[in-house]
Amino acid sequence: MSEMRAMSKESRVGIADVAARAGVSITTVSHVLSGRRPVSDRTKAKVLQVVDDLGYRPDPSARGLRTGRSQAVALVVSDVTNPFYPLMAAGLQEVLQPEGFLISVCVAQGTTQDLDSVVRHLIDRRVDGIVMAALSAEERHFADITAAGASLVRLSGDLDPRFGDIVRADDTGGMADMVAHLLDRGYRRIGLVNGDLNTPPGRLRLAGYRRAFREFGLEVDESLVTSGPFTRSGGALGARTLLDLDEPPRALVCGNDLMAVGALDAVREKGLSVPGDVAVTGYDDIEASSLLSPGLTTVHNPAFEIGRACARIFLDRLAGEASDGGVREVVLPQKLIIREST
């Protein structure tokens, strides 16, 4: 047993071994690996060759003890089945993984109690940063995260110096563009199958719907506005409600692409065609929206770019480049994607 332990210890290559083989200091090796201090090209090449020869891999736990960081960032979502969030996680990973960070996706479905548990767990794990995409998030969750010293990035809400940075897309403008597209095509009875109005996306997309009608000098028919969960079943329920009206809408604008899939289900149940009898639109531009038949007109919500922007903010915070106490809001543009469903 002692011989096995000795072999294991001898086979573990450390930064000191790399420094000794390369004939440089441990500090120089550290600078080469982190990239945070300039090192001559010749020295850098020599160190990297030794790293490759010895098979050296940095020890994350040891680095965490030195820096006081966990090298971990979490994305907290409400619905892991929504393809929007994996795209955002991919954006985070593209920027943070080369810097040695582990990215995890945590799900807080339903109640705020679920989110309480997730936030406590992440704080106990001392993650360096949290991207809060859970729709049930409240100010107390933001306060707990920032009080624990973790960097926080939110995807919606009002900018508040107490509650971290915000990276978001222009939900109101995106929905206004969608409704304006339908109004331009002559539609007037346009139903809104919206998500939960207790969430920022639900409120902002409703505001965009109203804005488009206002800019065309038209009144909103409140009987054509429904709301529910941002899910396929939520979309189906909302669409059925509107299609059962004595004078049903000629177009259904949905709060996201999953709701639009549910709306398409409801339209087909009625024996109606898209777009011949009723036009249907989505929001987010998940991959499935281009694979549906007919292809779904939607708004491209830049999930991957949002993830990248969140990651860059985390790196700036951890590097001390944004330590003046100010918070930032990054607003990314959205784009109307017109397909066969309209």
PDB file of N, CA and C in Angstrom, residues 16-72:
ATOM      1  N   ALA A  16       6.244  23.074  -9.814  1.00  0.00           N
ATOM      2  CA  ALA A  16       7.676  23.135  -9.500  1.00  0.00           C
ATOM      3  C   ALA A  16       8.481  22.230 -10.418  1.00  0.00           C
ATOM      4  N   ASP A  17       7.900  21.066 -10.793  1.00  0.00           N
ATOM      5  CA  ASP A  17       8.589  20.156 -11.709  1.00  0.00           C
ATOM      6  C   ASP A  17       8.756  20.800 -13.083  1.00  0.00           C
ATOM      7  N   VAL A  18       7.714  21.494 -13.526  1.00  0.00           N
ATOM      8  CA  VAL A  18       7.789  22.182 -14.816  1.00  0.00           C
ATOM      9  C   VAL A  18       8.862  23.259 -14.779  1.00  0.00           C
ATOM     10  N   ALA A  19       8.884  24.039 -13.680  1.00  0.00           N
ATOM     11  CA  ALA A  19       9.868  25.112 -13.556  1.00  0.00           C
ATOM     12  C   ALA A  19      11.291  24.562 -13.558  1.00  0.00           C
ATOM     13  N   ALA A  20      11.500  23.455 -12.812  1.00  0.00           N
ATOM     14  CA  ALA A  20      12.843  22.876 -12.740  1.00  0.00           C
ATOM     15  C   ALA A  20      13.301  22.368 -14.098  1.00  0.00           C
ATOM     16  N   ARG A  21      12.414  21.654 -14.804  1.00  0.00           N
ATOM     17  CA  ARG A  21      12.796  21.108 -16.117  1.00  0.00           C
ATOM     18  C   ARG A  21      13.055  22.224 -17.128  1.00  0.00           C
ATOM     19  N   ALA A  22      12.258  23.311 -17.062  1.00  0.00           N
ATOM     20  CA  ALA A  22      12.419  24.406 -18.022  1.00  0.00           C
ATOM     21  C   ALA A  22      13.531  25.367 -17.629  1.00  0.00           C
ATOM     22  N   GLY A  23      14.016  25.277 -16.380  1.00  0.00           N
ATOM     23  CA  GLY A  23      15.067  26.172 -15.935  1.00  0.00           C
ATOM     24  C   GLY A  23      14.598  27.592 -15.701  1.00  0.00           C
ATOM     25  N   VAL A  24      13.350  27.724 -15.248  1.00  0.00           N
ATOM     26  CA  VAL A  24      12.794  29.042 -14.955  1.00  0.00           C
ATOM     27  C   VAL A  24      12.162  29.000 -13.566  1.00  0.00           C
ATOM     28  N   SER A  25      11.694  30.141 -13.110  1.00  0.00           N
ATOM     29  CA  SER A  25      11.064  30.195 -11.805  1.00  0.00           C
ATOM     30  C   SER A  25       9.617  29.700 -11.863  1.00  0.00           C
ATOM     31  N   ILE A  26       9.081  29.330 -10.701  1.00  0.00           N
ATOM     32  CA  ILE A  26       7.676  28.924 -10.610  1.00  0.00           C
ATOM     33  C   ILE A  26       6.776  30.083 -11.033  1.00  0.00           C
ATOM     34  N   THR A  27       7.171  31.300 -10.662  1.00  0.00           N
ATOM     35  CA  THR A  27       6.383  32.480 -11.037  1.00  0.00           C
ATOM     36  C   THR A  27       6.281  32.622 -12.543  1.00  0.00           C
ATOM     37  N   THR A  28       7.392  32.368 -13.240  1.00  0.00           N
ATOM     38  CA  THR A  28       7.377  32.463 -14.704  1.00  0.00           C
ATOM     39  C   THR A  28       6.429  31.446 -15.309  1.00  0.00           C
ATOM     40  N   VAL A  29       6.469  30.216 -14.790  1.00  0.00           N
ATOM     41  CA  VAL A  29       5.544  29.186 -15.281  1.00  0.00           C
ATOM     42  C   VAL A  29       4.106  29.627 -15.058  1.00  0.00           C
ATOM     43  N   SER A  30       3.839  30.188 -13.894  1.00  0.00           N
ATOM     44  CA  SER A  30       2.491  30.658 -13.580  1.00  0.00           C
ATOM     45  C   SER A  30       2.042  31.740 -14.563  1.00  0.00           C
ATOM     46  N   HIS A  31       2.952  32.666 -14.890  1.00  0.00           N
ATOM     47  CA  HIS A  31       2.614  33.732 -15.826  1.00  0.00           C
ATOM     48  C   HIS A  31       2.335  33.171 -17.225  1.00  0.00           C
ATOM     49  N   VAL A  32       3.104  32.159 -17.626  1.00  0.00           N
ATOM     50  CA  VAL A  32       2.891  31.549 -18.940  1.00  0.00           C
ATOM     51  C   VAL A  32       1.515  30.887 -18.994  1.00  0.00           C
ATOM     52  N   LEU A  33       1.165  30.169 -17.942  1.00  0.00           N
ATOM     53  CA  LEU A  33      -0.092  29.416 -17.943  1.00  0.00           C
ATOM     54  C   LEU A  33      -1.310  30.317 -17.812  1.00  0.00           C
ATOM     55  N   SER A  34      -1.178  31.412 -17.050  1.00  0.00           N
ATOM     56  CA  SER A  34      -2.335  32.291 -16.850  1.00  0.00           C
ATOM     57  C   SER A  34      -2.487  33.309 -17.967  1.00  0.00           C
ATOM     58  N   GLY A  35      -1.351  33.663 -18.610  1.00  0.00           N
ATOM     59  CA  GLY A  35      -1.389  34.667 -19.654  1.00  0.00           C
ATOM     60  C   GLY A  35      -1.616  36.070 -19.144  1.00  0.00           C
ATOM     61  N   ARG A  36      -1.528  36.265 -17.838  1.00  0.00           N
ATOM     62  CA  ARG A  36      -1.842  37.574 -17.273  1.00  0.00           C
ATOM     63  C   ARG A  36      -0.616  38.478 -17.138  1.00  0.00           C
ATOM     64  N   ARG A  37       0.591  37.943 -17.407  1.00  0.00           N
ATOM     65  CA  ARG A  37       1.803  38.754 -17.380  1.00  0.00           C
ATOM     66  C   ARG A  37       2.620  38.437 -18.621  1.00  0.00           C
ATOM     67  N   PRO A  38       3.302  39.434 -19.190  1.00  0.00           N
ATOM     68  CA  PRO A  38       4.077  39.181 -20.414  1.00  0.00           C
ATOM     69  C   PRO A  38       5.296  38.296 -20.134  1.00  0.00           C
ATOM     70  N   VAL A  39       5.519  37.362 -21.034  1.00  0.00           N
ATOM     71  CA  VAL A  39       6.684  36.477 -20.984  1.00  0.00           C
ATOM     72  C   VAL A  39       7.236  36.405 -22.400  1.00  0.00           C
ATOM     73  N   SER A  40       8.551  36.381 -22.545  1.00  0.00           N
ATOM     74  CA  SER A  40       9.143  36.352 -23.885  1.00  0.00           C
ATOM     75  C   SER A  40       8.671  35.123 -24.648  1.00  0.00           C
ATOM     76  N   ASP A  41       8.583  35.265 -25.945  1.00  0.00           N
ATOM     77  CA  ASP A  41       8.121  34.161 -26.790  1.00  0.00           C
ATOM     78  C   ASP A  41       9.006  32.924 -26.625  1.00  0.00           C
ATOM     79  N   ARG A  42      10.296  33.136 -26.489  1.00  0.00           N
ATOM     80  CA  ARG A  42      11.219  32.007 -26.359  1.00  0.00           C
ATOM     81  C   ARG A  42      10.975  31.248 -25.060  1.00  0.00           C
ATOM     82  N   THR A  43      10.829  32.010 -23.965  1.00  0.00           N
ATOM     83  CA  THR A  43      10.573  31.365 -22.668  1.00  0.00           C
ATOM     84  C   THR A  43       9.206  30.677 -22.659  1.00  0.00           C
ATOM     85  N   LYS A  44       8.229  31.344 -23.224  1.00  0.00           N
ATOM     86  CA  LYS A  44       6.886  30.778 -23.268  1.00  0.00           C
ATOM     87  C   LYS A  44       6.886  29.451 -24.029  1.00  0.00           C
ATOM     88  N   ALA A  45       7.554  29.420 -25.168  1.00  0.00           N
ATOM     89  CA  ALA A  45       7.607  28.193 -25.966  1.00  0.00           C
ATOM     90  C   ALA A  45       8.293  27.068 -25.198  1.00  0.00           C
ATOM     91  N   LYS A  46       9.384  27.413 -24.467  1.00  0.00           N
ATOM     92  CA  LYS A  46      10.117  26.399 -23.713  1.00  0.00           C
ATOM     93  C   LYS A  46       9.252  25.824 -22.596  1.00  0.00           C
ATOM     94  N   VAL A  47       8.545  26.703 -21.879  1.00  0.00           N
ATOM     95  CA  VAL A  47       7.697  26.246 -20.774  1.00  0.00           C
ATOM     96  C   VAL A  47       6.561  25.375 -21.305  1.00  0.00           C
ATOM     97  N   LEU A  48       5.919  25.804 -22.374  1.00  0.00           N
ATOM     98  CA  LEU A  48       4.797  25.029 -22.913  1.00  0.00           C
ATOM     99  C   LEU A  48       5.255  23.670 -23.432  1.00  0.00           C
ATOM    100  N   GLN A  49       6.462  23.599 -23.962  1.00  0.00           N
ATOM    101  CA  GLN A  49       6.989  22.314 -24.415  1.00  0.00           C
ATOM    102  C   GLN A  49       7.192  21.371 -23.230  1.00  0.00           C
ATOM    103  N   VAL A  50       7.697  21.909 -22.118  1.00  0.00           N
ATOM    104  CA  VAL A  50       7.880  21.088 -20.923  1.00  0.00           C
ATOM    105  C   VAL A  50       6.534  20.652 -20.356  1.00  0.00           C
ATOM    106  N   VAL A  51       5.571  21.563 -20.347  1.00  0.00           N
ATOM    107  CA  VAL A  51       4.221  21.222 -19.891  1.00  0.00           C
ATOM    108  C   VAL A  51       3.688  20.044 -20.690  1.00  0.00           C
ATOM    109  N   ASP A  52       3.890  20.091 -22.000  1.00  0.00           N
ATOM    110  CA  ASP A  52       3.425  19.001 -22.862  1.00  0.00           C
ATOM    111  C   ASP A  52       4.208  17.719 -22.608  1.00  0.00           C
ATOM    112  N   ASP A  53       5.510  17.830 -22.473  1.00  0.00           N
ATOM    113  CA  ASP A  53       6.347  16.641 -22.261  1.00  0.00           C
ATOM    114  C   ASP A  53       5.993  15.933 -20.952  1.00  0.00           C
ATOM    115  N   LEU A  54       5.769  16.712 -19.901  1.00  0.00           N
ATOM    116  CA  LEU A  54       5.508  16.119 -18.576  1.00  0.00           C
ATOM    117  C   LEU A  54       4.032  15.793 -18.362  1.00  0.00           C
ATOM    118  N   GLY A  55       3.173  16.285 -19.245  1.00  0.00           N
ATOM    119  CA  GLY A  55       1.740  16.039 -19.055  1.00  0.00           C
ATOM    120  C   GLY A  55       1.181  16.783 -17.864  1.00  0.00           C
ATOM    121  N   TYR A  56       1.731  17.977 -17.588  1.00  0.00           N
ATOM    122  CA  TYR A  56       1.282  18.747 -16.422  1.00  0.00           C
ATOM    123  C   TYR A  56      -0.130  19.283 -16.627  1.00  0.00           C
ATOM    124  N   ARG A  57      -0.943  19.161 -15.581  1.00  0.00           N
ATOM    125  CA  ARG A  57      -2.280  19.756 -15.574  1.00  0.00           C
ATOM    126  C   ARG A  57      -2.441  20.548 -14.279  1.00  0.00           C
ATOM    127  N   PRO A  58      -2.859  21.824 -14.368  1.00  0.00           N
ATOM    128  CA  PRO A  58      -3.042  22.616 -13.149  1.00  0.00           C
ATOM    129  C   PRO A  58      -4.056  21.962 -12.212  1.00  0.00           C
ATOM    130  N   ASP A  59      -3.838  22.112 -10.920  1.00  0.00           N
ATOM    131  CA  ASP A  59      -4.745  21.585  -9.893  1.00  0.00           C
ATOM    132  C   ASP A  59      -5.743  22.681  -9.534  1.00  0.00           C
ATOM    133  N   PRO A  60      -7.022  22.530  -9.940  1.00  0.00           N
ATOM    134  CA  PRO A  60      -7.994  23.594  -9.684  1.00  0.00           C
ATOM    135  C   PRO A  60      -8.201  23.879  -8.207  1.00  0.00           C
ATOM    136  N   SER A  61      -8.169  22.838  -7.376  1.00  0.00           N
ATOM    137  CA  SER A  61      -8.410  23.057  -5.947  1.00  0.00           C
ATOM    138  C   SER A  61      -7.276  23.858  -5.321  1.00  0.00           C
ATOM    139  N   ALA A  62      -6.033  23.578  -5.756  1.00  0.00           N
ATOM    140  CA  ALA A  62      -4.900  24.343  -5.220  1.00  0.00           C
ATOM    141  C   ALA A  62      -4.969  25.789  -5.682  1.00  0.00           C
ATOM    142  N   ARG A  63      -5.340  25.980  -6.936  1.00  0.00           N
ATOM    143  CA  ARG A  63      -5.463  27.345  -7.452  1.00  0.00           C
ATOM    144  C   ARG A  63      -6.552  28.103  -6.707  1.00  0.00           C
ATOM    145  N   GLY A  64      -7.634  27.402  -6.379  1.00  0.00           N
ATOM    146  CA  GLY A  64      -8.712  28.039  -5.635  1.00  0.00           C
ATOM    147  C   GLY A  64      -8.264  28.490  -4.263  1.00  0.00           C
ATOM    148  N   LEU A  65      -7.418  27.708  -3.611  1.00  0.00           N
ATOM    149  CA  LEU A  65      -6.915  28.089  -2.294  1.00  0.00           C
ATOM    150  C   LEU A  65      -6.038  29.334  -2.390  1.00  0.00           C
ATOM    151  N   ARG A  66      -5.277  29.443  -3.478  1.00  0.00           N
ATOM    152  CA  ARG A  66      -4.391  30.592  -3.637  1.00  0.00           C
ATOM    153  C   ARG A  66      -5.164  31.853  -3.975  1.00  0.00           C
ATOM    154  N   THR A  67      -6.167  31.723  -4.844  1.00  0.00           N
ATOM    155  CA  THR A  67      -6.852  32.906  -5.357  1.00  0.00           C
ATOM    156  C   THR A  67      -8.121  33.249  -4.600  1.00  0.00           C
ATOM    157  N   GLY A  68      -8.635  32.299  -3.804  1.00  0.00           N
ATOM    158  CA  GLY A  68      -9.910  32.522  -3.135  1.00  0.00           C
ATOM    159  C   GLY A  68     -11.093  32.378  -4.069  1.00  0.00           C
ATOM    160  N   ARG A  69     -10.866  31.745  -5.221  1.00  0.00           N
ATOM    161  CA  ARG A  69     -11.926  31.556  -6.213  1.00  0.00           C
ATOM    162  C   ARG A  69     -12.192  30.074  -6.427  1.00  0.00           C
ATOM    163  N   SER A  70     -13.416  29.789  -6.839  1.00  0.00           N
ATOM    164  CA  SER A  70     -13.794  28.403  -7.105  1.00  0.00           C
ATOM    165  C   SER A  70     -13.614  28.029  -8.564  1.00  0.00           C
ATOM    166  N   GLN A  71     -13.411  29.040  -9.430  1.00  0.00           N
ATOM    167  CA  GLN A  71     -13.333  28.829 -10.877  1.00  0.00           C
ATOM    168  C   GLN A  71     -14.619  28.172 -11.391  1.00  0.00           C
ATOM    169  N   ALA A  72     -15.751  28.540 -10.789  1.00  0.00           N
ATOM    170  CA  ALA A  72     -17.043  27.977 -11.174  1.00  0.00           C
ATOM    171  C   ALA A  72     -18.064  29.090 -11.376  1.00  0.00           C
TER     172      ALA A  72
END
